[in-house]
CSV table of C-alpha atoms in Angstrom, one decimal:
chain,number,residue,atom,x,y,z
B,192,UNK,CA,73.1,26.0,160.7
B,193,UNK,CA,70.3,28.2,159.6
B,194,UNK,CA,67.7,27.0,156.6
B,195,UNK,CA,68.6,30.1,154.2
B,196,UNK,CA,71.8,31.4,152.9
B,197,UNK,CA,72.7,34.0,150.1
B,198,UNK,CA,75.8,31.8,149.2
B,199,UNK,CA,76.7,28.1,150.1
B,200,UNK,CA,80.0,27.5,149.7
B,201,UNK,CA,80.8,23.6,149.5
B,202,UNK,CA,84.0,22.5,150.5
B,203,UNK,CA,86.6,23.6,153.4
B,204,UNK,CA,90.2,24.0,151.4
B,205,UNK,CA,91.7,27.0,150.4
B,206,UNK,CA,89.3,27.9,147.9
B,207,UNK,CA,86.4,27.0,149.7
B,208,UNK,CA,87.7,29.1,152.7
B,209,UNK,CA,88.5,32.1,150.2
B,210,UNK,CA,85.3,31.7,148.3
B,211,UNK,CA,83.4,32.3,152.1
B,212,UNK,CA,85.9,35.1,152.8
B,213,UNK,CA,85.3,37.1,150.1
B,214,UNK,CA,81.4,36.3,149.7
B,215,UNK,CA,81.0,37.5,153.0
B,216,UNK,CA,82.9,40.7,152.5
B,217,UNK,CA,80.4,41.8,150.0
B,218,UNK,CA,77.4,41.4,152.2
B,219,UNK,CA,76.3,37.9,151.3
B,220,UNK,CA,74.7,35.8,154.0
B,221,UNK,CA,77.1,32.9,153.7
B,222,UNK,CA,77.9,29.0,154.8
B,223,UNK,CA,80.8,27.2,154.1
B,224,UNK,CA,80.6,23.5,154.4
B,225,UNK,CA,83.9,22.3,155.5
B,226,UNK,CA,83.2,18.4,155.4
B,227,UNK,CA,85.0,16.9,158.8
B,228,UNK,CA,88.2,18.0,158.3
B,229,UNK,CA,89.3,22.0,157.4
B,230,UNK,CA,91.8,22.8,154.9
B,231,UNK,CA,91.9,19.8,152.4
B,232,UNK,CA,94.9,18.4,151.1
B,233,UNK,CA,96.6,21.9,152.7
B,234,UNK,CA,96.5,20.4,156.4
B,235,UNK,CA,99.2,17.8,155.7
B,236,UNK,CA,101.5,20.2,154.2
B,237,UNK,CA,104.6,21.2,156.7
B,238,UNK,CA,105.6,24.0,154.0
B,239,UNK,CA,103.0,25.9,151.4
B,240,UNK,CA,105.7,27.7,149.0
B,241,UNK,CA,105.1,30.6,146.7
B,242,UNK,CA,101.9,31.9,148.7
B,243,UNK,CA,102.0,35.9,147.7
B,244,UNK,CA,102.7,36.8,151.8
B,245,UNK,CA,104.9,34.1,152.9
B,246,UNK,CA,108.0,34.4,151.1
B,247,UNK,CA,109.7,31.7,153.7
B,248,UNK,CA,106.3,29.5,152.7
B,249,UNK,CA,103.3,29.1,155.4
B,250,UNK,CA,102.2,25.4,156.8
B,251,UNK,CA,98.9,24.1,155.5
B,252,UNK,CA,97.3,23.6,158.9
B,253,UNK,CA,98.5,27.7,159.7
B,254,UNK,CA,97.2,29.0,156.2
B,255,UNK,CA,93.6,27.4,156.8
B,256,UNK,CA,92.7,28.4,160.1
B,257,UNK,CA,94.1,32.1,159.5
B,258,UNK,CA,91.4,31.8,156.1
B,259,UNK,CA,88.5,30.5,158.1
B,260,UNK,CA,89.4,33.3,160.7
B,261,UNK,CA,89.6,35.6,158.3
B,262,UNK,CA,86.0,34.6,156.9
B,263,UNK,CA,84.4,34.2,160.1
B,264,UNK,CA,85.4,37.7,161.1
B,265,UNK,CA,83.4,39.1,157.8
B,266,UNK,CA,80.4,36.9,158.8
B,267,UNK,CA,80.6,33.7,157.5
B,268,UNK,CA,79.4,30.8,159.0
B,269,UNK,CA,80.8,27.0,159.3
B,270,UNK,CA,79.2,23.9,159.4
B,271,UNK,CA,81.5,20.4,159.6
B,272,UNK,CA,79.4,18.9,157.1
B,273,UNK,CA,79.4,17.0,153.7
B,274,UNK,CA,77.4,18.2,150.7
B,275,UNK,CA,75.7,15.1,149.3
B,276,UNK,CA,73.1,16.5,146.6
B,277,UNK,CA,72.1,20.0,144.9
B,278,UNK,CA,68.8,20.3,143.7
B,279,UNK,CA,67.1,23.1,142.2
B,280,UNK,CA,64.5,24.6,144.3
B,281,UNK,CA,62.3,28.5,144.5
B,282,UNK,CA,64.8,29.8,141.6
B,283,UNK,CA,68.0,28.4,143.8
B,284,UNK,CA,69.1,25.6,145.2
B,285,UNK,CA,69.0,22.8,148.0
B,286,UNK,CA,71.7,21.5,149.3
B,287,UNK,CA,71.3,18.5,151.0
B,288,UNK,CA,74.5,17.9,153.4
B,289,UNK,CA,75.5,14.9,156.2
B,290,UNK,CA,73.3,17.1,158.9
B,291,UNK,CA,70.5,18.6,156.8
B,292,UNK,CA,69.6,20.7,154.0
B,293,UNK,CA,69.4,24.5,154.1
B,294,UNK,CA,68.4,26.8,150.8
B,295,UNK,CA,70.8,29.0,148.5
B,296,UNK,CA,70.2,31.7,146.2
B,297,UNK,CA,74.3,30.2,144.8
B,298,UNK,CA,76.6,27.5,145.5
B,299,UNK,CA,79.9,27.5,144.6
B,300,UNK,CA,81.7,23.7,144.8
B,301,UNK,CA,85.1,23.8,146.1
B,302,UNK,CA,84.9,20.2,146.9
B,303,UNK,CA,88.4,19.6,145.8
B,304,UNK,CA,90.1,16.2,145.5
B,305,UNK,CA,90.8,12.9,146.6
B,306,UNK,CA,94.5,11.4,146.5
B,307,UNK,CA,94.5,8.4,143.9
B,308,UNK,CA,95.1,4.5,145.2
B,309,UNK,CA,97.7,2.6,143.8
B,310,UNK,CA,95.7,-0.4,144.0
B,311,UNK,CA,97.9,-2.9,144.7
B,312,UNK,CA,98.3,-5.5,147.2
B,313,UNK,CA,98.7,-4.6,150.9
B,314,UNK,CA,97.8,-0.9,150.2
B,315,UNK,CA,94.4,-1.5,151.9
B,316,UNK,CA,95.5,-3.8,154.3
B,317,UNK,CA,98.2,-1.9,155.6
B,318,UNK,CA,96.5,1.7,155.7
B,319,UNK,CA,97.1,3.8,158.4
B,320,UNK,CA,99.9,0.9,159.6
B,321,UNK,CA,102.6,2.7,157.6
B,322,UNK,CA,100.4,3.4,154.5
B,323,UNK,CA,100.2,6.8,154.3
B,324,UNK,CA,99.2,10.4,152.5
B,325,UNK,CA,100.5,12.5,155.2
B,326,UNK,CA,104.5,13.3,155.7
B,327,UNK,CA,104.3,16.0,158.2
B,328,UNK,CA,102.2,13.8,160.0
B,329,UNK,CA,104.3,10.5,160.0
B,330,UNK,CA,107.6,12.0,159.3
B,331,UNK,CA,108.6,11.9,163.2
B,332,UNK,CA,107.5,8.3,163.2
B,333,UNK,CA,110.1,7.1,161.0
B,334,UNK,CA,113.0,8.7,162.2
B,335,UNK,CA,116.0,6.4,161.6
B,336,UNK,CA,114.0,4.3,159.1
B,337,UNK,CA,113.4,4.0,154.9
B,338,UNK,CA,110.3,5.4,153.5
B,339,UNK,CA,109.1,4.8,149.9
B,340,UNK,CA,107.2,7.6,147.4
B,341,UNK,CA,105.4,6.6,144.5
B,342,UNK,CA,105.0,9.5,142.5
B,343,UNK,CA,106.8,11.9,140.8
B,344,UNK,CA,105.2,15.1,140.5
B,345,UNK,CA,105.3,17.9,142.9
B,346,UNK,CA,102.9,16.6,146.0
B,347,UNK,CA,105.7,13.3,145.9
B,348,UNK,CA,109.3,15.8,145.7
B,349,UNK,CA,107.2,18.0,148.6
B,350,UNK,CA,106.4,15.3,150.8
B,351,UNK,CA,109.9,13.3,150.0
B,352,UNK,CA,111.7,16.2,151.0
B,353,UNK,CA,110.0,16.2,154.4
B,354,UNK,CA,110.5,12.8,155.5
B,355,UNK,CA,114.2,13.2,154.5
B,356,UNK,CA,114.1,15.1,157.5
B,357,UNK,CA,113.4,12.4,159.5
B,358,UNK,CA,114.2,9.0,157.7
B,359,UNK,CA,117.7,7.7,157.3
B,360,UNK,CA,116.7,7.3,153.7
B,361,UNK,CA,113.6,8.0,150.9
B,362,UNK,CA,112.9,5.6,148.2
B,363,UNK,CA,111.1,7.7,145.3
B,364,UNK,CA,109.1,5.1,143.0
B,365,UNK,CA,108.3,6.6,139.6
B,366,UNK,CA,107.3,5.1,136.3
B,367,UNK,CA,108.9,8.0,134.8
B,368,UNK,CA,111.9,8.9,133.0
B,369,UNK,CA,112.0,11.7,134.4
B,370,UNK,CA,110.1,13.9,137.3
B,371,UNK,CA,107.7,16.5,136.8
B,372,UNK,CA,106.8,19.4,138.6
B,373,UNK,CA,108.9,22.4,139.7
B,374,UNK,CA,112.0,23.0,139.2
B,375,UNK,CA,112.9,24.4,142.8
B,376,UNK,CA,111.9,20.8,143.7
B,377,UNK,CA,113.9,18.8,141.3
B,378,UNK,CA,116.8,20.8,142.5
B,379,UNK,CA,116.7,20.0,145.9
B,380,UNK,CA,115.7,16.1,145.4
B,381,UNK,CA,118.7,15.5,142.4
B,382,UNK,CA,121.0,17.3,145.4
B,383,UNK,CA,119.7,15.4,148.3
B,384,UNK,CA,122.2,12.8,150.0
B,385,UNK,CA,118.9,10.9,151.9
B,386,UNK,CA,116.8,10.7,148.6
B,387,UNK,CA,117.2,8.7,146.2
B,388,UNK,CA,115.0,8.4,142.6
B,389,UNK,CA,114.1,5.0,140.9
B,390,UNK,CA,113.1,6.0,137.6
B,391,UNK,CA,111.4,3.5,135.0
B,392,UNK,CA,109.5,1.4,138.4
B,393,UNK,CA,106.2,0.7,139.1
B,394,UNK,CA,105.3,-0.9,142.8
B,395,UNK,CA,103.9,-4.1,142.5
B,396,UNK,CA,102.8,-4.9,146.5
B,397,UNK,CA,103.4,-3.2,150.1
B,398,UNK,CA,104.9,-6.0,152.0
B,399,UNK,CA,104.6,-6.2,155.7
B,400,UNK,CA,102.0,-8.3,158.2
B,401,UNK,CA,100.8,-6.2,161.3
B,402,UNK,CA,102.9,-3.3,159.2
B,403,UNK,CA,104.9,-1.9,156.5
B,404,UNK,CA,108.1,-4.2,156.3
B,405,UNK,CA,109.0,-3.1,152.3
B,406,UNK,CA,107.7,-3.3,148.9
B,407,UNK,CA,108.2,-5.1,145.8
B,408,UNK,CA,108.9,-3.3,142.8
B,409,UNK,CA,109.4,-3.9,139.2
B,410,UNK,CA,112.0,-1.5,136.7
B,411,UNK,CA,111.5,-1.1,132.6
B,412,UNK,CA,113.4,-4.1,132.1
B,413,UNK,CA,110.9,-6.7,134.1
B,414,UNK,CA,113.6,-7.0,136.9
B,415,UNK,CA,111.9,-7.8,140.4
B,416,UNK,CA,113.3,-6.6,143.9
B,417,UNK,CA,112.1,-6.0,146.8
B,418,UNK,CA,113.2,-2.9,149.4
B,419,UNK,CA,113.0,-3.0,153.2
B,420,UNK,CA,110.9,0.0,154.5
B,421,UNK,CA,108.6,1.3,157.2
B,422,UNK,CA,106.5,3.7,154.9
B,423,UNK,CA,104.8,3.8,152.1
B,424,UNK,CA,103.7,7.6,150.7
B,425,UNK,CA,100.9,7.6,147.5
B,426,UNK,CA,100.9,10.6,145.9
B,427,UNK,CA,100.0,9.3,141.9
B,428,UNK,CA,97.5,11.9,141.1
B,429,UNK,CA,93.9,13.6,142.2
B,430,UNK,CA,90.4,12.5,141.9
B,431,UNK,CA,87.7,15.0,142.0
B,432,UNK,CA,85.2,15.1,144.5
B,433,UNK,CA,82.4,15.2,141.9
B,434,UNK,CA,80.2,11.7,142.4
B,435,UNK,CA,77.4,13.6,144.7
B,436,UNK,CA,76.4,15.9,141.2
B,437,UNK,CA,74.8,12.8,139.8
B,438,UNK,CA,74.9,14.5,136.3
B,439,UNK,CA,74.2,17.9,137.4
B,440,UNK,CA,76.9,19.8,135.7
B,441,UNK,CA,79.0,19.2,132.8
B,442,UNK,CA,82.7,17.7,133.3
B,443,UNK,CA,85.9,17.2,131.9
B,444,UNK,CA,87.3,13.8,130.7
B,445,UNK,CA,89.1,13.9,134.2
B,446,UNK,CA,85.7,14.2,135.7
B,447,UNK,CA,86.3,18.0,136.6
B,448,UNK,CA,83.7,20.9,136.7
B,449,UNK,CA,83.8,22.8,133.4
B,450,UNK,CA,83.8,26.5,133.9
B,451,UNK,CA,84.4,29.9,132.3
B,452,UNK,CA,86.5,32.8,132.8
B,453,UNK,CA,84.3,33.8,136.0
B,454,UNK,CA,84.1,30.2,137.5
B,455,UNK,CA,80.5,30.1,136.1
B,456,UNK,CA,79.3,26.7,135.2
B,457,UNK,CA,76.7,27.2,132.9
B,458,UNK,CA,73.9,25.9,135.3
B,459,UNK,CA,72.4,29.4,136.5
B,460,UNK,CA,73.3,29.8,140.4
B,461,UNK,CA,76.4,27.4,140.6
B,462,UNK,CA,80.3,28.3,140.1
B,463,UNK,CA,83.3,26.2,140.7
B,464,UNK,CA,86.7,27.1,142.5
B,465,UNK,CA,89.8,25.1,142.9
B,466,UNK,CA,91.2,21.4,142.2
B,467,UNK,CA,87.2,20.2,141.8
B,468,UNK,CA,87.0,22.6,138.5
B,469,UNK,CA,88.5,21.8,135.1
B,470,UNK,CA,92.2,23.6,134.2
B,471,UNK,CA,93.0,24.0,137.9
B,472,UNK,CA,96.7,25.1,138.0
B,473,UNK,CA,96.9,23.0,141.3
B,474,UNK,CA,98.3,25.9,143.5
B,475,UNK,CA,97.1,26.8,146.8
B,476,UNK,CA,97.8,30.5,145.6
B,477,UNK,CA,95.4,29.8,142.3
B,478,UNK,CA,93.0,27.9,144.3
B,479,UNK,CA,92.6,30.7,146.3
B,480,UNK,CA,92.5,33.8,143.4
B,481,UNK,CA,89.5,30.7,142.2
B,482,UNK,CA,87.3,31.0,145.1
B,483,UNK,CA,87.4,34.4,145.0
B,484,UNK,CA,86.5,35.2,141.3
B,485,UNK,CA,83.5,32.2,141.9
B,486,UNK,CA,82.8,34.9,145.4
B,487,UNK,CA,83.0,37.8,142.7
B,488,UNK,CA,80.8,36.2,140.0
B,489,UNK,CA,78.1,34.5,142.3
B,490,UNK,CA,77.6,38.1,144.1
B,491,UNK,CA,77.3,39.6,140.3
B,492,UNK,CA,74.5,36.6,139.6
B,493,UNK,CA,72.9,37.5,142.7
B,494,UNK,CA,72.6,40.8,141.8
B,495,UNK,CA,71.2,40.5,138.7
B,496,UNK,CA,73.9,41.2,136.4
B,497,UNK,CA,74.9,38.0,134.7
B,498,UNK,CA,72.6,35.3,133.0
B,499,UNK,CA,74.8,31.8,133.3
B,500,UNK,CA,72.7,29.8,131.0
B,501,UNK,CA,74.8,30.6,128.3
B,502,UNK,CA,78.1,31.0,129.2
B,503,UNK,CA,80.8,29.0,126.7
B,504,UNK,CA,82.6,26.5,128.6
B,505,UNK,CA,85.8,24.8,127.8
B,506,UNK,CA,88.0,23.1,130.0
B,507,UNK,CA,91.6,21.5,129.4
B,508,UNK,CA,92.2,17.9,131.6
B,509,UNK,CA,94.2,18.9,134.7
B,510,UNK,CA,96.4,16.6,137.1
B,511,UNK,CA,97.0,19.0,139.8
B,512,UNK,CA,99.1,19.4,142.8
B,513,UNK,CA,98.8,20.4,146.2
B,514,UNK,CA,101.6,22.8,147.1
């Protein structure tokens, strides 16, 4: 990657990827640090729904890479690498990453978010043995078999109903009364024959040696019982990927960017987009209006027509979700 950049745009999801499409349309020299992995949580969704252009819904890993194309064809340029520090630096910025630092004039963070553990035992143990975060991914692996999903917002109903695809049955673990998330969801999990819902119930431990074998699990009442399985889905919330500001910015009691109406953060020269900010709708279709209205108000900063250093910033706590 080259040392100097107009815009650096941290993080390769959808909003990152929109933020580098539409900086890049105005004119600015722009890099978009996609960490090792492009799209985010977006690359293990089979189905995006109610993406303005798709009204059948788009997969994750197909939205991304038409982005990134998109971007690249304006002039963007990539880099598979992981900010780890902003510092200021000639009136902008540095941005140390995994393989080097380069200069910005901006930054917008579109580092998104992390899918929260469970933390309980076997979960570590067992990772990547039938402990997983990716349906569309393990789905065919299970064919014939019972998975378990602990959550019950709409990343859980999404990826439950693609495994009922494949599995001969789908365990959903919620301490709940009742599920969040869309209705259009709801519907289709309350009408399923292969899914089943186990309000009031937390899991207690992931069972299984060399693998996955089942999972313990405890109702409202303090009744124990334990489930045969092959798979165990998390999907109990978001982290933000905010640990590498060190203090830089100010953040929500979730630990999320605040921002302003323009994704301005108050710190002169750096904007937020997407799940990473504060009052994220958690929408692939907001996440991506979000990186370009950080695009739009980093081009107007670099133009001279916006002092950020005293922007009003208030942000609500946000869970998010990924489809």
């Amino acid at each position: 990657m080259d040392r100097e950049y107009d815009i650096v745009v941290a993080g390769g999801g959808i909003a990152g990827l929109s933020a580098g499409l539409a900086a890049a349309r105005l004119g600015r020299k722009t890099l978009v640090l996609t960490g090792d992995v492009l799209g985010g949580h977006l690359l293990s969704i089979e189905k995006v729904e109610a993406y303005p252009g798709f009204p059948e819904g788009v997969p994750g890993y197909d939205l991304c890479p038409m982005v990134q194309e998109a971007a690249a064809s304006a002039g963007a340029a990539f880099a598979a690498a992981e900010v780890e520090r902003l510092e200021p630096a000639g009136g902008g910025w540095q941005v140390a990453t995994s393989e080097g630092a380069c200069a910005a004039r901006a930054a917008i963070i579109a580092t998104g978010t992390r899918l929260r553990e469970l933390g309980v035992p076997g979960e570590a143990r067992l990772r990547g043995k039938g402990v997983s975060h990716c349906a569309s991914c393990d789905a065919p692996l299970l064919r014939g078999k019972v998975a378990v999903v602990v959550g019950g917002g709409d990343s859980a109903m999404q990826e439950s109903l693609t495994l009922a695809g494949s599995c001969s049955r789908v365990e959903i673990v919620h301490r709940g009364a009742a599920l969040g998330g869309q209705a259009s969801f709801r519907e289709r999990i309350e009408a399923h024959e292969r899914i089943e819902v186990r309000y009031s119930t937390v899991l207690e431990e992931i069972l299984g040696a060399d693998g996955v074998t089942g999972v313990r699990l405890r109702d409202g009442a303090g009744a124990v019982s334990e489930i045969e399985a092959a798979g165990v889905f998390v999907y109990v919330g978001l982290e933000p990927n905010t640990a590498f500001l060190a203090g830089r910015l100010k953040l929500d009691n979730t630990g999320r960017i605040l921002i302003d109406a323009a994704m301005r953060t108050g710190t002169a020269g750096l904007f937020a987009a997407g799940t990473v900010r504060s009052g994220s709708a958690g929408r692939a279709s907001a996440a991506a209006g979000d990186g370009t209205a950080a695009a739009l108000a980093a081009d107007e900063y670099l133009a001279g027509g916006a002092a950020q250093t005293t922007v009003s910033l208030a942000g609500a706590a946000t869970g998010g979700a990924h489809g």
